[in-house]
mmCIF file of C-alpha atoms in Angstrom:
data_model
loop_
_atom_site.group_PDB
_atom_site.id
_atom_site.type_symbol
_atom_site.label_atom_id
_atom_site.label_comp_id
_atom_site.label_asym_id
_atom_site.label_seq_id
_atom_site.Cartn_x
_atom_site.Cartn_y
_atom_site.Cartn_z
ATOM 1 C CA UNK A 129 -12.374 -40.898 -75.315
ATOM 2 C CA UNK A 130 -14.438 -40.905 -72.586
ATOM 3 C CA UNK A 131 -12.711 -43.314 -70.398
ATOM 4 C CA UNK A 132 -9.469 -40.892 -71.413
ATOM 5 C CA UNK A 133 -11.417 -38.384 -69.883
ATOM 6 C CA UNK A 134 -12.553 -40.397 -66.657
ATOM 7 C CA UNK A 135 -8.912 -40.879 -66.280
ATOM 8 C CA UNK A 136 -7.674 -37.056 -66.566
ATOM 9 C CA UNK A 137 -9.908 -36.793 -63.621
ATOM 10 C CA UNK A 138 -9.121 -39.044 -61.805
ATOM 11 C CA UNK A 139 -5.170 -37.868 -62.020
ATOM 12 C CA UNK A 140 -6.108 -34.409 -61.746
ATOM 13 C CA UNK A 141 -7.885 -35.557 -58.069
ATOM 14 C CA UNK A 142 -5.097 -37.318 -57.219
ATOM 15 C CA UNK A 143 -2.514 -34.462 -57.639
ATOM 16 C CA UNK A 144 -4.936 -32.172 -55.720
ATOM 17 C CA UNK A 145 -4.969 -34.570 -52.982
ATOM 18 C CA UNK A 146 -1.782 -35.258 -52.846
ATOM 19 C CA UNK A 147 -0.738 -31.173 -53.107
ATOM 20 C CA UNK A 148 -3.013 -30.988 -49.999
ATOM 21 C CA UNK A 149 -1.150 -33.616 -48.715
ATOM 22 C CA UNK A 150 2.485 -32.190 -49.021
ATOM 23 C CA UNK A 151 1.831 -28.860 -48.494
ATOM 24 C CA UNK A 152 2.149 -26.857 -45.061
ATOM 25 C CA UNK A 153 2.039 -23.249 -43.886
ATOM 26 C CA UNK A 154 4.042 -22.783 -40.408
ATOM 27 C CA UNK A 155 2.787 -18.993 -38.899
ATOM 28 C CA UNK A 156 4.786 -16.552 -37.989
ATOM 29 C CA UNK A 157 4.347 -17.091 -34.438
ATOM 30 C CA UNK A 158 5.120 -20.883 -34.775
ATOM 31 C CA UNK A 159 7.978 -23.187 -35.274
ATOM 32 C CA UNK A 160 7.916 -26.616 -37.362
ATOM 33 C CA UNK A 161 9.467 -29.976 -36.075
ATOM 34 C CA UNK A 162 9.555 -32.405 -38.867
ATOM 35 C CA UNK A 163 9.817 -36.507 -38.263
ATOM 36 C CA UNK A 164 10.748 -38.296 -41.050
ATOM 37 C CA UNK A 165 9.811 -42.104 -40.484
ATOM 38 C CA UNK A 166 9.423 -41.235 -36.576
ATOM 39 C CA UNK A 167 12.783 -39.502 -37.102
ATOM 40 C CA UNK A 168 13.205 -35.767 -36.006
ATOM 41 C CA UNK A 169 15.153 -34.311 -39.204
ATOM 42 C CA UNK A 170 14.774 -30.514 -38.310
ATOM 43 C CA UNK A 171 13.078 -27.889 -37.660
ATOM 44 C CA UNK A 172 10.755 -25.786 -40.331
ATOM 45 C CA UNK A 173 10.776 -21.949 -40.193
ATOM 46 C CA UNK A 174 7.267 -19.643 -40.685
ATOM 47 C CA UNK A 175 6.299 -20.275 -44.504
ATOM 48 C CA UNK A 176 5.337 -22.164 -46.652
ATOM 49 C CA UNK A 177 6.845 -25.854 -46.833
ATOM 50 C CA UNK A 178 6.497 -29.319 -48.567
ATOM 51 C CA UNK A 179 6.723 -32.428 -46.715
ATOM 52 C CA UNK A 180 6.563 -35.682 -48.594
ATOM 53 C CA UNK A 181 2.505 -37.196 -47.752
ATOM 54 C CA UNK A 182 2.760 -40.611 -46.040
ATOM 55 C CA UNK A 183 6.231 -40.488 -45.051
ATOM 56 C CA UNK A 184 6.964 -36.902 -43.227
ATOM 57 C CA UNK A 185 5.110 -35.188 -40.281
ATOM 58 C CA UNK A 186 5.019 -31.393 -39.541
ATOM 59 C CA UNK A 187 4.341 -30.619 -35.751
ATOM 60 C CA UNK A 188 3.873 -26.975 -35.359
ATOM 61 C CA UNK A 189 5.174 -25.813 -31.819
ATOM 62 C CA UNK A 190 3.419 -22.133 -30.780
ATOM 63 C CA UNK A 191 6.196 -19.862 -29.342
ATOM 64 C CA UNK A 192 4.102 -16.981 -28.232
ATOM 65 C CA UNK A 193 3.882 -16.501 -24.129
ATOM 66 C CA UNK A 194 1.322 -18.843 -22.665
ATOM 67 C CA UNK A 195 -0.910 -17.581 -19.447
ATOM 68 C CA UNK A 196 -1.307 -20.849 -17.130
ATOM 69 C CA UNK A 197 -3.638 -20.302 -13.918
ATOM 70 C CA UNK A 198 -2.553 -22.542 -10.936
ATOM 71 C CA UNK A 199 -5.189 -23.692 -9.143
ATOM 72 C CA UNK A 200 -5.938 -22.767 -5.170
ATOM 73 C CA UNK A 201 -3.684 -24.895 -2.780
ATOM 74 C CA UNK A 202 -4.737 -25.507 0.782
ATOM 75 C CA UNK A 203 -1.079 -24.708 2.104
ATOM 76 C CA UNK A 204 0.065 -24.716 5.630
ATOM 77 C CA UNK A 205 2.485 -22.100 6.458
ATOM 78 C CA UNK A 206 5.751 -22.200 8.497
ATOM 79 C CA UNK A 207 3.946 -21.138 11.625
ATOM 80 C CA UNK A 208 1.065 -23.566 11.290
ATOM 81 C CA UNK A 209 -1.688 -21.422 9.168
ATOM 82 C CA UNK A 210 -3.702 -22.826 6.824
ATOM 83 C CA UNK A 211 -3.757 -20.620 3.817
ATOM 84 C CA UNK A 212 -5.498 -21.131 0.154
ATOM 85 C CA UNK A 213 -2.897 -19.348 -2.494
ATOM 86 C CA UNK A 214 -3.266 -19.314 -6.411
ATOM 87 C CA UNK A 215 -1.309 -17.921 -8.668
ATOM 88 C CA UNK A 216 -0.991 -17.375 -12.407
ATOM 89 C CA UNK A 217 2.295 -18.843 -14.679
ATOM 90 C CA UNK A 218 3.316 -17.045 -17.974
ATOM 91 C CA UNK A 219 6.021 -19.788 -20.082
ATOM 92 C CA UNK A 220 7.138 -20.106 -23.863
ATOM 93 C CA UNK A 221 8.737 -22.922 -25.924
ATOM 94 C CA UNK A 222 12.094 -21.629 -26.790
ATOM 95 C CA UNK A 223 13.156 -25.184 -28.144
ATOM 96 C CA UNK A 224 10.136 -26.518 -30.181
ATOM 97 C CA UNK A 225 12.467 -30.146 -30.805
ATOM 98 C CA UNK A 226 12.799 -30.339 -27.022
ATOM 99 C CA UNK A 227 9.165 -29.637 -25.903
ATOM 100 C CA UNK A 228 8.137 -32.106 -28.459
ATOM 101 C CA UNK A 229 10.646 -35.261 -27.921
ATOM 102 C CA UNK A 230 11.780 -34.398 -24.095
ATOM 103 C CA UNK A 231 8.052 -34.543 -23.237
ATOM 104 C CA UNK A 232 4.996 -36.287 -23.756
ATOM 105 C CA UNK A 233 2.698 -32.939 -22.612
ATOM 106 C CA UNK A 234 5.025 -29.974 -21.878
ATOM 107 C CA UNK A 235 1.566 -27.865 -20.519
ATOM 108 C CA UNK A 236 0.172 -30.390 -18.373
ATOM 109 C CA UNK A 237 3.535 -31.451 -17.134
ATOM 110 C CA UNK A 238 4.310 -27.550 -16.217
ATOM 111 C CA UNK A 239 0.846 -26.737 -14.619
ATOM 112 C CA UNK A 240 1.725 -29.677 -11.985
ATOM 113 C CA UNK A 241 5.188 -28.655 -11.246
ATOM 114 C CA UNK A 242 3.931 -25.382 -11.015
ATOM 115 C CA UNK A 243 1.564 -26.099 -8.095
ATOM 116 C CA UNK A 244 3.787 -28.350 -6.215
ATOM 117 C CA UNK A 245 6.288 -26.173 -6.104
ATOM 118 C CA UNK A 246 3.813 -23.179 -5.302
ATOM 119 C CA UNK A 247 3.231 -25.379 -1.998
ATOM 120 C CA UNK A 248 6.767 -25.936 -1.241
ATOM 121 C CA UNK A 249 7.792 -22.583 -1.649
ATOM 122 C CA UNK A 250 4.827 -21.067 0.329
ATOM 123 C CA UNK A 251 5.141 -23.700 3.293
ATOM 124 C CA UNK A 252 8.413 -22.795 3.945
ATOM 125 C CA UNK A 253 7.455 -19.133 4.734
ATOM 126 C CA UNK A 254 5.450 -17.454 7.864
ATOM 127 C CA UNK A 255 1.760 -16.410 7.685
ATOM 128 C CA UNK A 256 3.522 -12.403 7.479
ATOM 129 C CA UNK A 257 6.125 -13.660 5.299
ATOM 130 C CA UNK A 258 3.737 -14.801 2.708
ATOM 131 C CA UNK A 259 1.642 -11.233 2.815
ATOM 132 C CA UNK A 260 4.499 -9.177 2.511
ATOM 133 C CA UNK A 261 7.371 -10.986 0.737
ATOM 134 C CA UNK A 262 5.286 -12.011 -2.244
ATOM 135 C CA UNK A 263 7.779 -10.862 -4.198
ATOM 136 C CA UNK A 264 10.662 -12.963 -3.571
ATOM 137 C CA UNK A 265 8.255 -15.639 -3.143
ATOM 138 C CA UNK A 266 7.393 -15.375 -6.933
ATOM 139 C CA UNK A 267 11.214 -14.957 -7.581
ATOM 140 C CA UNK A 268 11.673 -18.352 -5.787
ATOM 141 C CA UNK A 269 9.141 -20.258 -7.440
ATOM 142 C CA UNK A 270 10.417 -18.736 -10.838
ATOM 143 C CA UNK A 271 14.093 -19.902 -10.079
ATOM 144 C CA UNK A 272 12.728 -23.515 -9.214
ATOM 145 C CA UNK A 273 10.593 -23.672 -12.262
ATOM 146 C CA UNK A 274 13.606 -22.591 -14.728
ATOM 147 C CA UNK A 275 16.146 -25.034 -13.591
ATOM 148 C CA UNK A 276 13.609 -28.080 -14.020
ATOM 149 C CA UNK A 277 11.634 -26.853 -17.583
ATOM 150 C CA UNK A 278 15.341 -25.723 -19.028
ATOM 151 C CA UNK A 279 15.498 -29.146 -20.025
ATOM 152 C CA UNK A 280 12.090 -29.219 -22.198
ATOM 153 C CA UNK A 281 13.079 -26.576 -23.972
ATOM 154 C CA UNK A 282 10.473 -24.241 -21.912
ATOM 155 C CA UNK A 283 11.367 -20.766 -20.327
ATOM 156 C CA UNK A 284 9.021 -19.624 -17.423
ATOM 157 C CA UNK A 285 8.820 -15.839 -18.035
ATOM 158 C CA UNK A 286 6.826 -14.461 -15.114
ATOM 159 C CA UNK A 287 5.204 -16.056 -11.296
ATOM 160 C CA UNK A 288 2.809 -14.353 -9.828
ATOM 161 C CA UNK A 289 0.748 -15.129 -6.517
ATOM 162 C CA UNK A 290 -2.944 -14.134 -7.500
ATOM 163 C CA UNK A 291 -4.702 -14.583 -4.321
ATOM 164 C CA UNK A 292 -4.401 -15.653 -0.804
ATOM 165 C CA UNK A 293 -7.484 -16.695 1.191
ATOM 166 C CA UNK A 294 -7.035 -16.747 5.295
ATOM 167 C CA UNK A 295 -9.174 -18.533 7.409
ATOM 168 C CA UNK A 296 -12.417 -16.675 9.227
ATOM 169 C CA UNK A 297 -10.992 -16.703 12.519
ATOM 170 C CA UNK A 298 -7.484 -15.507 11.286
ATOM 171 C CA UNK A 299 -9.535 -12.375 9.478
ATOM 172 C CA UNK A 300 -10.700 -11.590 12.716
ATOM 173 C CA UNK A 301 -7.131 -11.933 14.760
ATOM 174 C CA UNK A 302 -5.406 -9.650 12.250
ATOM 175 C CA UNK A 303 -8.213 -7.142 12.082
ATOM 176 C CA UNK A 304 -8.460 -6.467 16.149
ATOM 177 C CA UNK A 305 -4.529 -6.602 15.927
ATOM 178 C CA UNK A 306 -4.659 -3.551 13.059
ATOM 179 C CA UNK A 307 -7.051 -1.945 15.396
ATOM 180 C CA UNK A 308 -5.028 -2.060 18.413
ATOM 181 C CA UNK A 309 -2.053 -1.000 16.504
ATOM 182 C CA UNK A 310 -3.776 2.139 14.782
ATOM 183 C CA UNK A 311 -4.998 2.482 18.758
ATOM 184 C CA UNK A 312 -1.370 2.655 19.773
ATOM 185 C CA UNK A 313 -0.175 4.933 17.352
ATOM 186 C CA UNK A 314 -3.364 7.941 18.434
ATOM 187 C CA UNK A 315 -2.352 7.135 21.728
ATOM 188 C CA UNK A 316 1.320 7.460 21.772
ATOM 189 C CA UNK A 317 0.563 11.106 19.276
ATOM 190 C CA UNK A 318 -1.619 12.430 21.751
ATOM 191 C CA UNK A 319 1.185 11.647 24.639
ATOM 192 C CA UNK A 320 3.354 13.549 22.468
ATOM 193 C CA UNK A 321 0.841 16.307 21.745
ATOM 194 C CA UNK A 322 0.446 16.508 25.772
ATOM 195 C CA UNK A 323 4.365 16.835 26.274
ATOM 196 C CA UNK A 324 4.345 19.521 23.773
ATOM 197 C CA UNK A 325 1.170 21.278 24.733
ATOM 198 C CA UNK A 326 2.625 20.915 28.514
ATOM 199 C CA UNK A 327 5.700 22.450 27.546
ATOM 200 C CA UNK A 328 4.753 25.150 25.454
ATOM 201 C CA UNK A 329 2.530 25.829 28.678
ATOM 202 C CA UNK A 330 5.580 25.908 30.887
ATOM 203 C CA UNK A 331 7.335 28.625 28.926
ATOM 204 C CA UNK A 332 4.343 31.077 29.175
ATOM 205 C CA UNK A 333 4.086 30.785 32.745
ATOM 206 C CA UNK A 334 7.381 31.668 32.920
ATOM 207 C CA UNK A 335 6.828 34.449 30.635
ATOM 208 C CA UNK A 336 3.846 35.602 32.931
ATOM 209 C CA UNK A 337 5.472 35.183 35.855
ATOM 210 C CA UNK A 338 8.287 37.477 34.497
ATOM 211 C CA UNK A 339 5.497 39.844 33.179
ATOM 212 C CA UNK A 340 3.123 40.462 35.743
ATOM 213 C CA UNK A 341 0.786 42.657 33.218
ATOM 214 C CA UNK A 342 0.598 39.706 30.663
ATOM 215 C CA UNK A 343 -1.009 38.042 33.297
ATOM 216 C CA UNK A 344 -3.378 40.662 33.693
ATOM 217 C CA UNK A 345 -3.747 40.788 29.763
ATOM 218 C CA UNK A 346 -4.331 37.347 29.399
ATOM 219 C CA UNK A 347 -7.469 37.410 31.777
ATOM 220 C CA UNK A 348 -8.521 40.418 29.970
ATOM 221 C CA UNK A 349 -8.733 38.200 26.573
ATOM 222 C CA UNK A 350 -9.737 34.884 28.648
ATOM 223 C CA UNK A 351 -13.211 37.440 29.475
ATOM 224 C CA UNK A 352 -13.801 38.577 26.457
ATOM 225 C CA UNK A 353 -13.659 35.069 24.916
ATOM 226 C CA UNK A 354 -16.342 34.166 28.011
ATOM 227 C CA UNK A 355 -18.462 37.414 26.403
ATOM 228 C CA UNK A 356 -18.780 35.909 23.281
ATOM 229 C CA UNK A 357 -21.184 32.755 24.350
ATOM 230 C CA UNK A 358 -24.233 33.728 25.312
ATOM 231 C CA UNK A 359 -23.836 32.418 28.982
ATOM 232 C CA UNK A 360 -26.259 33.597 32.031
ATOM 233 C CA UNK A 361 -23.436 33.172 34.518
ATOM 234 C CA UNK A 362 -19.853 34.293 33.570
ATOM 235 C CA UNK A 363 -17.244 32.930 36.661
ATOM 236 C CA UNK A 364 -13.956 34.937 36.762
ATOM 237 C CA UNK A 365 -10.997 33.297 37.418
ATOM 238 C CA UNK A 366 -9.547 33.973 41.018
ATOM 239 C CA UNK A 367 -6.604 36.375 40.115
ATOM 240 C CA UNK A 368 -8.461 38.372 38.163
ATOM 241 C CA UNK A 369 -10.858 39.053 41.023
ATOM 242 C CA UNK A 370 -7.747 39.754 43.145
ATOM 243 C CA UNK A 371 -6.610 42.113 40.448
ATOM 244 C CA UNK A 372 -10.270 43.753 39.994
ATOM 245 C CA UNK A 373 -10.426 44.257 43.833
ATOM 246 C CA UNK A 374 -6.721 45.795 44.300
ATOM 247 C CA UNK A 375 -7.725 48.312 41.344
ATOM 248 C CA UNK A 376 -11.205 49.371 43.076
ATOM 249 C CA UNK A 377 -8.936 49.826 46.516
ATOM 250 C CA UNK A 378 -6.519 52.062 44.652
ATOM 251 C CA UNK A 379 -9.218 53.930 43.202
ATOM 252 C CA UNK A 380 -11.044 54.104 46.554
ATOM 253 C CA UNK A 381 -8.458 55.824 48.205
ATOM 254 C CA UNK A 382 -8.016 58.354 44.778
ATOM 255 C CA UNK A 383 -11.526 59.382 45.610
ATOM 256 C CA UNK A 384 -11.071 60.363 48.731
ATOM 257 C CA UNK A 385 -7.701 61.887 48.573
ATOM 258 C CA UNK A 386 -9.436 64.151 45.933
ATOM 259 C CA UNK A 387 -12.092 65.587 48.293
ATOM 260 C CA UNK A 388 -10.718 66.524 51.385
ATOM 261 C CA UNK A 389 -10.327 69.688 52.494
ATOM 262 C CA UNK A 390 -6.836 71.760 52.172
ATOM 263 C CA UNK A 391 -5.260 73.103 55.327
ATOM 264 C CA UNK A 392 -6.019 76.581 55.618
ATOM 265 C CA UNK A 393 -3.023 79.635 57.023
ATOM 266 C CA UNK A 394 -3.815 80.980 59.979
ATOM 267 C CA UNK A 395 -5.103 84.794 60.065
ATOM 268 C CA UNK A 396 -3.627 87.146 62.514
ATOM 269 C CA UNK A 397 -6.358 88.847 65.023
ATOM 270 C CA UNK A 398 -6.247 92.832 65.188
ATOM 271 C CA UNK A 399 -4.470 93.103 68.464
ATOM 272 C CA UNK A 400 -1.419 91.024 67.267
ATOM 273 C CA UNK A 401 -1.282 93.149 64.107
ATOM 274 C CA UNK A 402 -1.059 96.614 66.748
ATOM 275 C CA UNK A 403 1.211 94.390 69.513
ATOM 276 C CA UNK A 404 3.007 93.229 66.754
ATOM 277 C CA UNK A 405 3.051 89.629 67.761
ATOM 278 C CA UNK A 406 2.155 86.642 66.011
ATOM 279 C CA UNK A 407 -0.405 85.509 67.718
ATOM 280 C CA UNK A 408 -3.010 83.871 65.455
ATOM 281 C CA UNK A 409 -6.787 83.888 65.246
ATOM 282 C CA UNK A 410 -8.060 80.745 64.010
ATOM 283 C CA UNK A 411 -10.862 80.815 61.414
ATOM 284 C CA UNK A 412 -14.130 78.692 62.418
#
């Protein structure tokens, strides 16, 4: 009886081991390639499955997106700058048989196809090209990447340059070049703000000339704005003078018009009145 029993457990082990053996779970997010004798047979969905131990080998592929940083490259542009770019890869296995058989490492295979054709791409660009077309840059490394990782069953999703280091001295060149540009644009704004200002000046002087009282009227206001600042000397402008002294003339002569005597009529004497004649006396 007790060797009976030795043997139940010893079965009973046995089974459990090889139960662990045959059984697999495949995730959701995974796909199953199963070799029978070295032989790919199919593929195994998420689940539960049983394989047979010692004979049959479950690979499980992941098919979620995978994020893949490519490393800096010193890259020398069209125009003969050297230039450090990285960038970042997103991929997925949509063929878990091909990613497994086609290839003996799918991910390191991609991250160095990645960054030499990063370097092609970029070289074939300008220094400008490459900080303003990153866009059809990425689109370009994409399309290069697809047609070559089609075949191990490997979809690149998404490029994306992540950086781009310039050197020192080529920091400095575009910097004074952005400043002389933002100098050219305040210049050429306040040559237009002159033309307009010059203008605009042109039709009140034709308005004034027109209007000789909104001359006058425009000194008026230019002194009362010189009133307002507390200034020890106030200078009038020349025609206003001219103005100020053809007024005090005009009023000069007013004055006197206003007090000199009226012409008196002459009285007749007594002996004209009795002659009747006209002969006058005059009055002292």
């Amino acid at each position: 009886m007790k060797a009976l029993g030795v043997v139940v457990v010893v079965l009973v082990v046995l089974l459990l081991l090889v139960l662990a053996l045959a059984v697999r779970i495949v995730k959701q997010y995974e796909d199953g390639v199963l070799f029978r004798l070295g032989r790919v047979i199919g593929e195994r969905q998420p689940g539960l499955r049983l394989i047979i131990p010692f004979v049959d080998v479950l690979q499980r592929i992941s098919l979620r997106v995978v994020t893949m940083p490519i490393q800096s490259q010193g890259i020398i542009t069209r125009d003969n700058v050297s230039v450090d770019v990285s960038a970042v890869a997103y991929f997925k296995v949509v063929d878990a048989v091909k990613s497994v058989v086609a290839i003996e490492n799918v991910y390191a295979a991609i991250d160095q196809i990645a960054q030499t054709t990063l370097r092609k791409v970029v070289g074939q660009h300008s220094l400008d090209e490459t900080l303003s077309e990153t866009d059809k840059i990425n689109l370009d490394i994409r399309a290069i990447l697809d047609v070559i990782t089609i075949d191990w069953g490997v979809k690149v999703t998404l490029v994306e340059l992540k950086d781009i280091q310039l050197p020192d001295s080529m920091k400095r060149a575009m910097a004074r070049q952005a400043e002389a540009e933002r100098e050219k644009r305040a210049k050429i704004i306040a040559a237009e703000g002159e033309s307009l200002a010059a203008a605009a000046l042109g039709d009140a002087s034709d308005t004034m000339m027109a209007h000789p009282l909104a001359l006058q009227l425009r000194n008026l206001q230019t002194l009362v704005e010189l009133g307002v600042d507390k200034n020890s000397t106030v200078v009038f402008p020349a025609p206003l003078m001219s103005t100020i002294a053809e007024l005090g003339t005009f009023l000069a002569q007013e004055s006197r018009a206003a007090v000199r005597p009226e012409p008196q009529p002459p009285i007749p004497t007594p002996a004209a009145v009795a002659n009747g004649t006209s002969a006058t006396e005059s009055r002292p």
